[in-house]
């Protein structure tokens, strides 16, 4: 069944108007009509089954009928990525949504060629991926800041998995073995890596755990997906029931 | 330094001609000239430092000088993927190269919308990714076959990690815990999943280990990258030195 993320409140029998884009998608692209059902979620009220009540020129109106799942969130995991090529940032945002990150923060580093980012576009990609992947919330996309400023404002109770290509850090699974539970963040550098000064600063943070991602050089999108996967498998909601 | 994959033999002081595409890339795109050095590998003779000896209209000729690394291979890991949308197959091939798969096999399943595949194009993508990621070989891309035929010709000494969205399989790390070492293959289904008959057949194979990739629905490219990552971390060359 089609799943749609909406901004508005969802409550039983309270009419829910869709915006132009979603109305068009539902009726013209997916050919749904009055009486058909969809699933809706907004990150607050859980997932609801809703019936198309009006499908006209002025858009679609839904009528939520039954809550299918109460609101729930995955583990408290942020992904922090250096700004890379726009297409790779977009891939990373899509994958972060599939892999259960709660936020994606963008960071400007010394070796970043900061292309302009459109947060609204990245948020739309995150929402669409959340619709497809079945989660009940949408990752928040946070405006880019410089690395120094990110560190300055860091909440030290959030551990930082610092994916460090250079040096002698342990592999991610070994680095996370016995580590404290969430909240965590994963930090992925630009494709040229962090500068020596940045690495030094990151390694000295008391809340940082450096880790490596294997013996080959990875593109930023691959590194992000691999690190999210390993964190979920070791610390997050991919763990086996026996382990958790 | 620029790394190039070549088909020809590489030996010290034996002139090595580059094809038109690589010659153009080296001189016109990357602006390299006579006397500059590059790295070359062919999957057999290791990695060599080579000097540009001729850079003319008829192409580039290199002179290999020093072997930088002897030939080596990663773990014996195949990735078997159902044919999905061409752009996603291309992403998967790129990522399989970065994540150390030795072969990528394409398979046609009941729910596959088999778009035409161009093996030569996929092989070129694999070679380019191998150049960037630093490995000494290029993953082989194997022509699509039907799932039944793939199973019929399977070498039972190769274990199969069957990524099964439906059902009650263990998470990948738990499923691989204590499993025998390589050779292995990872099987990723189409985005509509395997049919019930296919799942049943796959689950009954004596060499198959079913496993799940977390609680969310993943696109085929995400599933492939996540499964490759977890296999490398648990069984392959991403393991910590202490564990291996």
Short mmCIF file of C-alpha atoms in Angstrom, two decimals:
data_model
loop_
_atom_site.label_atom_id
_atom_site.label_comp_id
_atom_site.label_asym_id
_atom_site.label_seq_id
_atom_site.Cartn_x
_atom_site.Cartn_y
_atom_site.Cartn_z
CA UNK A 1 0.00 0.00 0.00
CA UNK A 2 1.16 3.56 -0.73
CA UNK A 3 2.66 5.36 2.27
CA UNK A 4 2.67 9.13 2.48
CA UNK A 5 4.45 11.42 4.89
CA UNK A 6 2.34 14.43 5.80
CA UNK A 7 3.04 17.49 7.92
CA UNK A 8 -0.42 17.90 9.43
CA UNK A 9 -1.87 16.25 12.51
CA UNK A 10 -3.44 12.83 11.92
CA UNK A 11 -6.48 11.85 13.97
CA UNK A 12 -9.35 9.47 13.43
CA UNK A 13 -12.03 10.89 11.12
CA UNK A 14 -10.36 14.30 10.94
CA UNK A 15 -10.14 15.31 7.25
CA UNK A 16 -6.56 15.51 6.01
CA UNK A 17 -5.80 17.57 2.90
CA UNK A 18 -2.81 16.59 0.78
CA UNK A 19 -0.64 19.19 -0.93
CA UNK A 20 -0.58 19.59 -4.68
CA UNK A 21 2.42 17.31 -5.25
CA UNK A 22 1.06 14.41 -3.24
CA UNK A 23 -2.44 14.82 -4.67
CA UNK A 24 -1.02 14.66 -8.18
CA UNK A 25 1.15 11.65 -7.33
CA UNK A 26 -1.74 9.76 -5.80
CA UNK A 27 -4.34 10.37 -8.49
CA UNK A 28 -2.41 11.00 -11.72
CA UNK A 29 0.72 8.92 -11.21
CA UNK A 30 -0.57 6.06 -9.06
CA UNK A 31 -4.16 6.23 -10.37
CA UNK A 32 -5.82 6.03 -6.97
CA UNK A 33 -9.45 7.16 -6.70
CA UNK A 34 -12.13 7.93 -4.11
CA UNK A 35 -12.59 4.97 -1.77
CA UNK A 36 -9.01 3.68 -2.14
CA UNK A 37 -6.84 3.42 0.94
CA UNK A 38 -3.34 4.69 1.71
CA UNK A 39 -1.11 4.82 4.78
CA UNK A 40 -0.09 8.16 6.28
CA UNK A 41 2.41 9.13 8.96
CA UNK A 42 3.82 12.43 10.24
CA UNK A 43 6.51 11.42 12.72
CA UNK A 44 4.26 12.14 15.71
CA UNK A 45 0.93 10.32 15.46
CA UNK A 46 2.01 6.86 14.26
CA UNK A 47 0.88 5.25 11.01
CA UNK A 48 -2.77 5.50 9.96
CA UNK A 49 -4.87 3.84 7.34
CA UNK A 50 -6.81 6.55 5.48
CA UNK A 51 -9.47 6.55 2.78
CA UNK A 52 -9.49 8.90 -0.18
CA UNK A 53 -12.64 10.92 0.34
CA UNK A 54 -12.22 13.65 -2.26
CA UNK A 55 -10.01 13.51 -5.35
CA UNK A 56 -10.69 16.66 -7.33
CA UNK A 57 -8.99 19.53 -9.05
CA UNK A 58 -8.30 21.21 -5.75
CA UNK A 59 -6.48 18.18 -4.43
CA UNK A 60 -7.04 15.04 -2.40
CA UNK A 61 -8.71 14.87 0.99
CA UNK A 62 -8.09 11.78 3.12
CA UNK A 63 -10.09 10.48 6.05
CA UNK A 64 -7.91 8.57 8.58
CA UNK A 65 -9.75 5.50 9.86
CA UNK A 66 -7.52 3.21 11.90
CA UNK A 67 -4.13 3.64 13.54
CA UNK A 68 -2.05 0.77 12.19
CA UNK A 69 1.07 1.37 14.28
CA UNK A 70 1.66 3.70 17.24
CA UNK A 71 4.45 6.25 16.89
CA UNK A 72 7.91 4.77 17.45
CA UNK A 73 11.47 5.85 16.75
CA UNK A 74 14.62 3.97 15.87
CA UNK A 75 17.80 4.31 17.91
CA UNK A 76 19.08 7.86 18.50
CA UNK A 77 21.72 7.96 15.74
CA UNK A 78 22.97 11.00 13.86
CA UNK A 79 24.96 10.89 10.64
CA UNK A 80 27.39 13.77 10.18
CA UNK A 81 28.78 14.09 6.66
CA UNK A 82 31.21 16.48 5.09
CA UNK A 83 29.68 18.24 2.13
CA UNK A 84 30.59 16.28 -0.99
CA UNK A 85 29.25 16.34 -4.55
CA UNK A 86 25.53 17.06 -4.53
CA UNK A 87 24.51 13.76 -6.10
CA UNK A 88 26.45 11.86 -3.42
CA UNK A 89 24.94 13.94 -0.61
CA UNK A 90 21.50 13.09 -2.02
CA UNK A 91 22.34 9.38 -2.12
CA UNK A 92 23.61 9.55 1.45
CA UNK A 93 20.41 11.22 2.67
CA UNK A 94 18.28 8.55 0.96
CA UNK A 95 20.37 5.76 2.47
CA UNK A 96 20.47 7.37 5.92
CA UNK A 97 16.67 7.29 5.91
CA UNK A 98 16.63 3.61 4.90
CA UNK A 99 19.25 2.74 7.48
CA UNK A 100 17.46 4.42 10.34
CA UNK A 101 19.48 7.57 11.09
CA UNK A 102 17.46 10.10 13.05
CA UNK A 103 19.29 13.20 11.78
CA UNK A 104 21.73 14.04 8.99
CA UNK A 105 24.05 16.93 9.83
CA UNK A 106 26.18 18.56 7.14
CA UNK A 107 29.63 19.80 7.97
CA UNK A 108 32.18 21.92 6.15
CA UNK A 109 35.78 20.73 6.52
CA UNK A 110 39.11 22.06 5.26
CA UNK A 111 39.05 19.79 2.22
CA UNK A 112 35.37 20.32 1.46
CA UNK A 113 34.44 21.87 -1.85
CA UNK A 114 31.22 23.20 -0.44
CA UNK A 115 28.62 23.11 -3.17
CA UNK A 116 25.43 24.88 -2.27
CA UNK A 117 22.99 22.61 -0.49
CA UNK A 118 19.26 22.95 -0.60
CA UNK A 119 17.97 21.70 2.71
CA UNK A 120 14.39 21.63 1.43
CA UNK A 121 15.38 19.32 -1.42
CA UNK A 122 17.32 17.02 0.91
CA UNK A 123 14.36 16.95 3.31
CA UNK A 124 12.06 15.92 0.46
CA UNK A 125 14.45 13.09 -0.46
CA UNK A 126 14.52 12.00 3.18
CA UNK A 127 10.70 12.02 3.36
CA UNK A 128 10.35 9.97 0.18
CA UNK A 129 12.88 7.41 1.39
CA UNK A 130 11.09 7.22 4.75
CA UNK A 131 7.82 6.52 2.93
CA UNK A 132 9.41 3.64 1.03
CA UNK A 133 11.39 2.12 3.84
CA UNK A 134 8.46 1.88 6.25
CA UNK A 135 9.78 4.00 9.10
CA UNK A 136 7.46 6.21 11.16
CA UNK A 137 9.57 9.36 11.16
CA UNK A 138 11.69 11.31 8.69
CA UNK A 139 15.34 12.09 9.36
CA UNK A 140 15.89 15.75 10.11
CA UNK A 141 18.41 17.48 7.80
CA UNK A 142 20.52 20.06 9.60
CA UNK A 143 22.10 23.08 7.82
CA UNK A 144 25.87 22.88 7.19
CA UNK A 145 28.24 24.30 9.80
CA UNK A 146 32.01 24.38 9.98
CA UNK A 147 33.67 21.46 11.74
CA UNK A 148 35.06 23.69 14.52
CA UNK A 149 31.59 25.05 15.21
CA UNK A 150 30.08 21.57 15.19
CA UNK A 151 32.59 20.43 17.80
CA UNK A 152 32.08 23.60 19.85
CA UNK A 153 28.36 22.94 20.16
CA UNK A 154 28.60 19.17 20.62
CA UNK A 155 26.65 17.55 23.44
CA UNK A 156 29.34 15.39 25.04
CA UNK A 157 26.81 12.74 26.05
CA UNK A 158 26.54 11.78 22.37
CA UNK A 159 29.38 9.43 21.33
CA UNK A 160 31.02 10.09 17.97
CA UNK A 161 32.13 7.23 15.71
CA UNK A 162 34.87 8.97 13.77
CA UNK A 163 35.51 7.05 10.54
CA UNK A 164 39.20 7.63 10.08
CA UNK A 165 40.74 6.44 6.84
CA UNK A 166 44.27 7.18 7.90
CA UNK A 167 46.02 5.80 10.92
CA UNK A 168 45.69 2.69 12.98
CA UNK A 169 42.14 2.78 14.31
CA UNK A 170 40.30 -0.50 14.94
CA UNK A 171 37.66 -1.80 12.53
CA UNK A 172 34.18 -0.51 13.37
CA UNK A 173 32.87 -3.72 14.96
CA UNK A 174 35.91 -4.02 17.21
CA UNK A 175 35.76 -0.31 18.04
CA UNK A 176 32.08 -0.61 19.05
CA UNK A 177 32.57 -3.79 21.05
CA UNK A 178 31.47 -3.02 24.61
CA UNK A 179 30.81 0.64 23.74
CA UNK A 180 27.97 2.46 25.50
CA UNK A 181 24.51 2.48 23.86
CA UNK A 182 22.91 5.39 21.95
CA UNK A 183 22.95 8.38 21.55
CA UNK A 184 25.67 8.16 18.91
CA UNK A 185 26.74 10.00 15.79
CA UNK A 186 28.77 8.74 12.84
CA UNK A 187 31.19 11.17 11.20
CA UNK A 188 32.19 10.67 7.55
CA UNK A 189 34.85 12.94 6.07
CA UNK A 190 35.19 14.39 2.58
CA UNK A 191 36.69 12.26 -0.18
CA UNK A 192 40.08 13.91 0.31
CA UNK A 193 39.96 12.96 4.00
CA UNK A 194 40.34 15.19 7.04
CA UNK A 195 43.38 17.45 7.32
CA UNK A 196 46.04 16.42 9.85
CA UNK A 197 44.91 19.20 12.20
CA UNK A 198 41.29 18.12 11.95
CA UNK A 199 42.19 14.47 12.60
CA UNK A 200 44.21 15.45 15.63
CA UNK A 201 41.34 17.55 17.01
CA UNK A 202 38.79 14.78 16.38
CA UNK A 203 40.94 12.07 17.91
CA UNK A 204 41.38 14.11 21.07
CA UNK A 205 37.65 14.54 21.72
CA UNK A 206 36.79 12.57 24.86
CA UNK A 207 33.53 11.32 23.27
CA UNK A 208 35.09 10.18 19.98
CA UNK A 209 35.77 6.58 18.96
CA UNK A 210 37.97 6.35 15.87
CA UNK A 211 37.37 3.39 13.56
CA UNK A 212 38.38 2.22 10.09
CA UNK A 213 36.26 0.90 7.26
CA UNK A 214 38.43 -1.83 5.78
CA UNK A 215 41.55 -1.82 3.65
CA UNK A 216 40.16 -0.15 0.50
CA UNK A 217 39.46 3.51 -0.24
CA UNK A 218 35.71 4.16 -0.11
CA UNK A 219 33.72 6.94 -1.69
CA UNK A 220 31.85 9.07 0.82
CA UNK A 221 28.47 7.49 0.06
CA UNK A 222 29.82 3.96 0.45
CA UNK A 223 31.56 4.88 3.70
CA UNK A 224 28.34 6.39 5.09
CA UNK A 225 26.23 3.36 4.19
CA UNK A 226 28.80 0.90 5.54
CA UNK A 227 29.23 2.77 8.81
CA UNK A 228 25.46 3.12 9.35
CA UNK A 229 25.06 -0.61 8.65
CA UNK A 230 27.77 -1.66 11.09
CA UNK A 231 26.48 0.66 13.81
CA UNK A 232 22.93 -0.68 13.43
CA UNK A 233 24.24 -4.25 13.49
CA UNK A 234 26.40 -3.70 16.58
CA UNK A 235 24.45 -1.09 18.57
CA UNK A 236 21.15 -0.41 16.88
CA UNK A 237 17.98 -2.15 15.77
CA UNK A 238 19.66 -4.74 13.51
CA UNK A 239 20.95 -6.67 16.51
CA UNK A 240 19.72 -10.17 17.06
CA UNK A 241 17.17 -10.61 19.79
CA UNK A 242 19.58 -12.79 21.72
CA UNK A 243 22.18 -10.05 21.83
CA UNK A 244 20.02 -7.06 22.69
CA UNK B 1 48.69 9.13 -8.00
CA UNK B 2 46.47 8.09 -10.90
CA UNK B 3 45.83 4.33 -11.05
CA UNK B 4 44.92 2.63 -14.31
CA UNK B 5 43.66 -0.87 -14.94
CA UNK B 6 45.11 -2.34 -18.13
CA UNK B 7 44.51 -5.62 -19.93
CA UNK B 8 48.05 -6.22 -21.16
CA UNK B 9 50.93 -7.88 -19.35
CA UNK B 10 52.98 -5.58 -17.12
CA UNK B 11 56.69 -6.19 -16.80
CA UNK B 12 59.66 -4.03 -15.96
CA UNK B 13 60.81 -1.88 -18.89
CA UNK B 14 58.39 -3.53 -21.31
CA UNK B 15 56.53 -0.77 -23.19
CA UNK B 16 52.83 -0.67 -22.37
CA UNK B 17 50.45 1.04 -24.79
CA UNK B 18 47.24 2.54 -23.44
CA UNK B 19 44.00 2.43 -25.39
CA UNK B 20 42.41 5.55 -26.81
CA UNK B 21 40.12 6.18 -23.85
CA UNK B 22 42.82 5.93 -21.21
CA UNK B 23 45.29 7.93 -23.31
CA UNK B 24 42.74 10.71 -23.66
CA UNK B 25 41.90 10.60 -19.95
CA UNK B 26 45.54 10.78 -18.95
CA UNK B 27 46.68 13.57 -21.25
CA UNK B 28 43.58 15.65 -22.01
CA UNK B 29 41.52 15.24 -18.85
CA UNK B 30 44.22 14.82 -16.21
CA UNK B 31 46.88 16.84 -18.10
CA UNK B 32 49.68 14.36 -17.56
CA UNK B 33 52.73 14.61 -19.85
CA UNK B 34 55.90 12.74 -20.78
CA UNK B 35 57.95 11.97 -17.66
CA UNK B 36 54.97 11.89 -15.28
CA UNK B 37 54.27 8.73 -13.34
CA UNK B 38 51.13 6.64 -12.90
CA UNK B 39 50.27 3.32 -11.27
CA UNK B 40 49.07 0.39 -13.39
CA UNK B 41 47.61 -3.02 -12.53
CA UNK B 42 46.00 -5.83 -14.51
CA UNK B 43 44.79 -8.30 -11.90
CA UNK B 44 47.75 -10.63 -12.48
CA UNK B 45 51.07 -8.80 -12.22
CA UNK B 46 50.56 -6.65 -9.13
CA UNK B 47 50.75 -2.85 -9.09
CA UNK B 48 53.52 -1.08 -10.99
CA UNK B 49 54.81 2.45 -11.11
CA UNK B 50 55.15 3.47 -14.75
CA UNK B 51 56.49 6.53 -16.53
CA UNK B 52 54.78 8.20 -19.48
CA UNK B 53 57.27 7.73 -22.30
CA UNK B 54 55.21 8.82 -25.29
CA UNK B 55 52.11 11.01 -25.24
CA UNK B 56 51.17 11.64 -28.84
CA UNK B 57 48.26 11.58 -31.22
CA UNK B 58 48.42 7.83 -31.46
CA UNK B 59 48.11 7.42 -27.72
CA UNK B 60 50.18 7.03 -24.61
CA UNK B 61 53.00 4.54 -24.08
CA UNK B 62 54.05 3.77 -20.51
CA UNK B 63 57.27 2.23 -19.27
CA UNK B 64 56.78 0.22 -16.05
CA UNK B 65 59.69 0.80 -13.67
CA UNK B 66 59.07 -0.65 -10.21
CA UNK B 67 56.56 -3.12 -8.84
CA UNK B 68 54.95 -1.31 -5.91
CA UNK B 69 52.80 -4.21 -4.66
CA UNK B 70 52.80 -7.89 -5.59
CA UNK B 71 49.52 -9.34 -6.89
CA UNK B 72 47.04 -10.12 -4.13
CA UNK B 73 43.34 -10.86 -3.94
CA UNK B 74 40.67 -10.13 -1.35
CA UNK B 75 38.53 -12.88 0.14
CA UNK B 76 36.71 -15.17 -2.32
CA UNK B 77 33.31 -13.46 -2.20
CA UNK B 78 30.70 -13.35 -4.96
CA UNK B 79 27.74 -10.98 -5.04
CA UNK B 80 24.67 -12.36 -6.79
CA UNK B 81 22.03 -9.74 -7.58
CA UNK B 82 18.66 -9.95 -9.22
CA UNK B 83 18.45 -7.66 -12.22
CA UNK B 84 16.95 -4.37 -11.06
CA UNK B 85 16.80 -0.92 -12.64
CA UNK B 86 19.92 -0.27 -14.68
CA UNK B 87 21.08 2.71 -12.63
CA UNK B 88 20.86 0.62 -9.45
CA UNK B 89 22.74 -2.29 -11.03
CA UNK B 90 25.48 0.15 -11.98
CA UNK B 91 25.64 1.52 -8.43
CA UNK B 92 25.82 -2.02 -7.07
CA UNK B 93 28.71 -2.93 -9.38
CA UNK B 94 30.63 0.20 -8.34
CA UNK B 95 30.06 -0.55 -4.66
CA UNK B 96 30.86 -4.27 -5.03
CA UNK B 97 34.25 -3.23 -6.39
CA UNK B 98 34.85 -0.86 -3.47
CA UNK B 99 33.72 -3.46 -0.96
CA UNK B 100 35.97 -6.21 -2.28
CA UNK B 101 33.63 -8.64 -4.07
CA UNK B 102 35.53 -10.85 -6.49
CA UNK B 103 32.62 -11.45 -8.88
CA UNK B 104 29.19 -9.96 -9.53
CA UNK B 105 26.70 -12.47 -10.93
CA UNK B 106 23.38 -11.29 -12.35
CA UNK B 107 20.31 -13.42 -11.89
CA UNK B 108 16.79 -13.32 -13.33
CA UNK B 109 14.03 -14.10 -10.82
CA UNK B 110 10.26 -14.37 -11.10
CA UNK B 111 9.74 -10.78 -10.03
CA UNK B 112 12.60 -9.38 -12.10
CA UNK B 113 11.79 -6.86 -14.79
CA UNK B 114 14.85 -7.81 -16.76
CA UNK B 115 16.13 -4.68 -18.42
CA UNK B 116 18.85 -5.38 -20.93
CA UNK B 117 22.28 -5.41 -19.35
CA UNK B 118 25.48 -4.47 -21.06
CA UNK B 119 28.21 -6.56 -19.49
CA UNK B 120 30.92 -4.46 -21.17
CA UNK B 121 29.55 -1.29 -19.59
CA UNK B 122 29.30 -2.92 -16.16
CA UNK B 123 32.85 -4.24 -16.51
CA UNK B 124 34.07 -0.73 -17.31
CA UNK B 125 32.33 0.60 -14.20
CA UNK B 126 33.93 -2.18 -12.15
CA UNK B 127 37.38 -1.37 -13.54
CA UNK B 128 37.02 2.34 -12.81
CA UNK B 129 35.88 1.65 -9.26
CA UNK B 130 38.79 -0.77 -8.79
CA UNK B 131 41.20 1.96 -9.93
CA UNK B 132 39.80 4.39 -7.36
CA UNK B 133 39.50 1.99 -4.44
CA UNK B 134 43.08 0.75 -4.65
CA UNK B 135 42.44 -2.97 -5.17
CA UNK B 136 44.70 -5.06 -7.40
CA UNK B 137 42.01 -6.88 -9.36
CA UNK B 138 38.70 -6.02 -11.00
CA UNK B 139 35.50 -7.86 -10.13
CA UNK B 140 34.37 -10.14 -12.90
CA UNK B 141 30.81 -9.44 -14.14
CA UNK B 142 28.95 -12.61 -15.08
CA UNK B 143 26.09 -12.66 -17.67
CA UNK B 144 22.55 -13.00 -16.26
CA UNK B 145 21.07 -16.48 -15.84
CA UNK B 146 17.75 -17.62 -14.45
CA UNK B 147 17.69 -18.43 -10.74
CA UNK B 148 16.93 -22.12 -11.36
CA UNK B 149 19.94 -22.40 -13.65
CA UNK B 150 22.17 -20.58 -11.18
CA UNK B 151 21.20 -23.06 -8.46
CA UNK B 152 21.61 -26.02 -10.83
CA UNK B 153 25.21 -25.07 -11.57
CA UNK B 154 26.13 -24.01 -8.03
CA UNK B 155 29.35 -25.34 -6.51
CA UNK B 156 28.10 -26.56 -3.13
CA UNK B 157 31.41 -25.73 -1.46
CA UNK B 158 30.52 -22.06 -1.79
CA UNK B 159 28.20 -20.93 1.01
CA UNK B 160 25.31 -18.65 0.08
CA UNK B 161 24.22 -15.80 2.35
CA UNK B 162 20.59 -15.51 1.30
CA UNK B 163 19.29 -12.07 2.28
CA UNK B 164 15.70 -12.84 3.03
CA UNK B 165 13.39 -9.90 3.71
CA UNK B 166 10.45 -12.04 4.70
CA UNK B 167 10.41 -14.61 7.45
CA UNK B 168 12.28 -15.06 10.67
CA UNK B 169 15.91 -15.36 9.64
CA UNK B 170 18.61 -14.12 12.01
CA UNK B 171 20.40 -10.80 11.46
CA UNK B 172 23.49 -11.16 9.25
CA UNK B 173 26.07 -10.93 12.04
CA UNK B 174 24.28 -13.57 14.11
CA UNK B 175 23.79 -15.76 11.03
CA UNK B 176 27.51 -15.58 10.20
CA UNK B 177 28.65 -16.18 13.77
CA UNK B 178 30.78 -19.34 13.70
CA UNK B 179 30.09 -19.88 9.99
CA UNK B 180 32.81 -21.43 7.84
CA UNK B 181 35.27 -19.11 6.04
CA UNK B 182 35.21 -18.18 2.32
CA UNK B 183 34.27 -19.03 -0.41
CA UNK B 184 30.92 -17.33 0.04
CA UNK B 185 28.33 -15.61 -2.08
CA UNK B 186 25.72 -13.02 -1.08
CA UNK B 187 22.33 -13.19 -2.77
CA UNK B 188 20.19 -10.03 -3.03
CA UNK B 189 16.69 -10.33 -4.46
CA UNK B 190 14.70 -7.93 -6.62
CA UNK B 191 12.86 -5.02 -4.99
CA UNK B 192 9.60 -6.99 -5.02
CA UNK B 193 11.34 -9.82 -3.15
CA UNK B 194 11.58 -13.47 -4.07
CA UNK B 195 8.39 -15.40 -4.83
CA UNK B 196 7.24 -17.91 -2.18
CA UNK B 197 8.43 -20.81 -4.37
CA UNK B 198 11.84 -19.20 -4.84
CA UNK B 199 12.20 -18.54 -1.11
CA UNK B 200 11.31 -22.13 -0.32
CA UNK B 201 13.85 -23.44 -2.85
CA UNK B 202 16.57 -21.13 -1.56
CA UNK B 203 15.94 -21.93 2.09
CA UNK B 204 16.22 -25.66 1.36
CA UNK B 205 19.67 -25.43 -0.23
CA UNK B 206 22.13 -27.18 2.08
CA UNK B 207 24.76 -24.47 1.48
CA UNK B 208 22.42 -21.51 2.11
CA UNK B 209 22.37 -19.33 5.24
CA UNK B 210 19.29 -17.09 5.38
CA UNK B 211 19.71 -13.73 7.07
CA UNK B 212 17.81 -10.47 7.48
CA UNK B 213 18.98 -6.90 7.01
CA UNK B 214 17.19 -5.08 9.80
CA UNK B 215 13.61 -3.99 10.34
CA UNK B 216 13.21 -1.54 7.44
CA UNK B 217 12.62 -2.19 3.74
CA UNK B 218 15.85 -1.57 1.80
CA UNK B 219 16.31 -0.80 -1.87
CA UNK B 220 18.38 -3.39 -3.71
CA UNK B 221 21.51 -1.22 -3.82
CA UNK B 222 21.35 -0.48 -0.09
CA UNK B 223 20.80 -4.16 0.69
CA UNK B 224 23.80 -5.16 -1.43
CA UNK B 225 26.12 -2.60 0.18
CA UNK B 226 24.95 -3.46 3.70
CA UNK B 227 25.34 -7.21 3.16
CA UNK B 228 28.81 -6.84 1.60
CA UNK B 229 29.85 -4.63 4.52
CA UNK B 230 28.63 -7.05 7.18
CA UNK B 231 30.21 -10.04 5.43
CA UNK B 232 33.57 -8.27 5.17
CA UNK B 233 33.35 -7.21 8.83
CA UNK B 234 32.45 -10.71 10.05
CA UNK B 235 34.25 -13.00 7.61
CA UNK B 236 36.39 -10.95 5.26
CA UNK B 237 39.22 -8.46 5.26
CA UNK B 238 37.55 -5.87 7.49
CA UNK B 239 38.04 -8.04 10.56
CA UNK B 240 40.27 -6.76 13.31
CA UNK B 241 43.71 -8.30 13.49
CA UNK B 242 42.91 -9.72 16.91
CA UNK B 243 39.94 -11.64 15.58
CA UNK B 244 41.36 -13.04 12.36
#
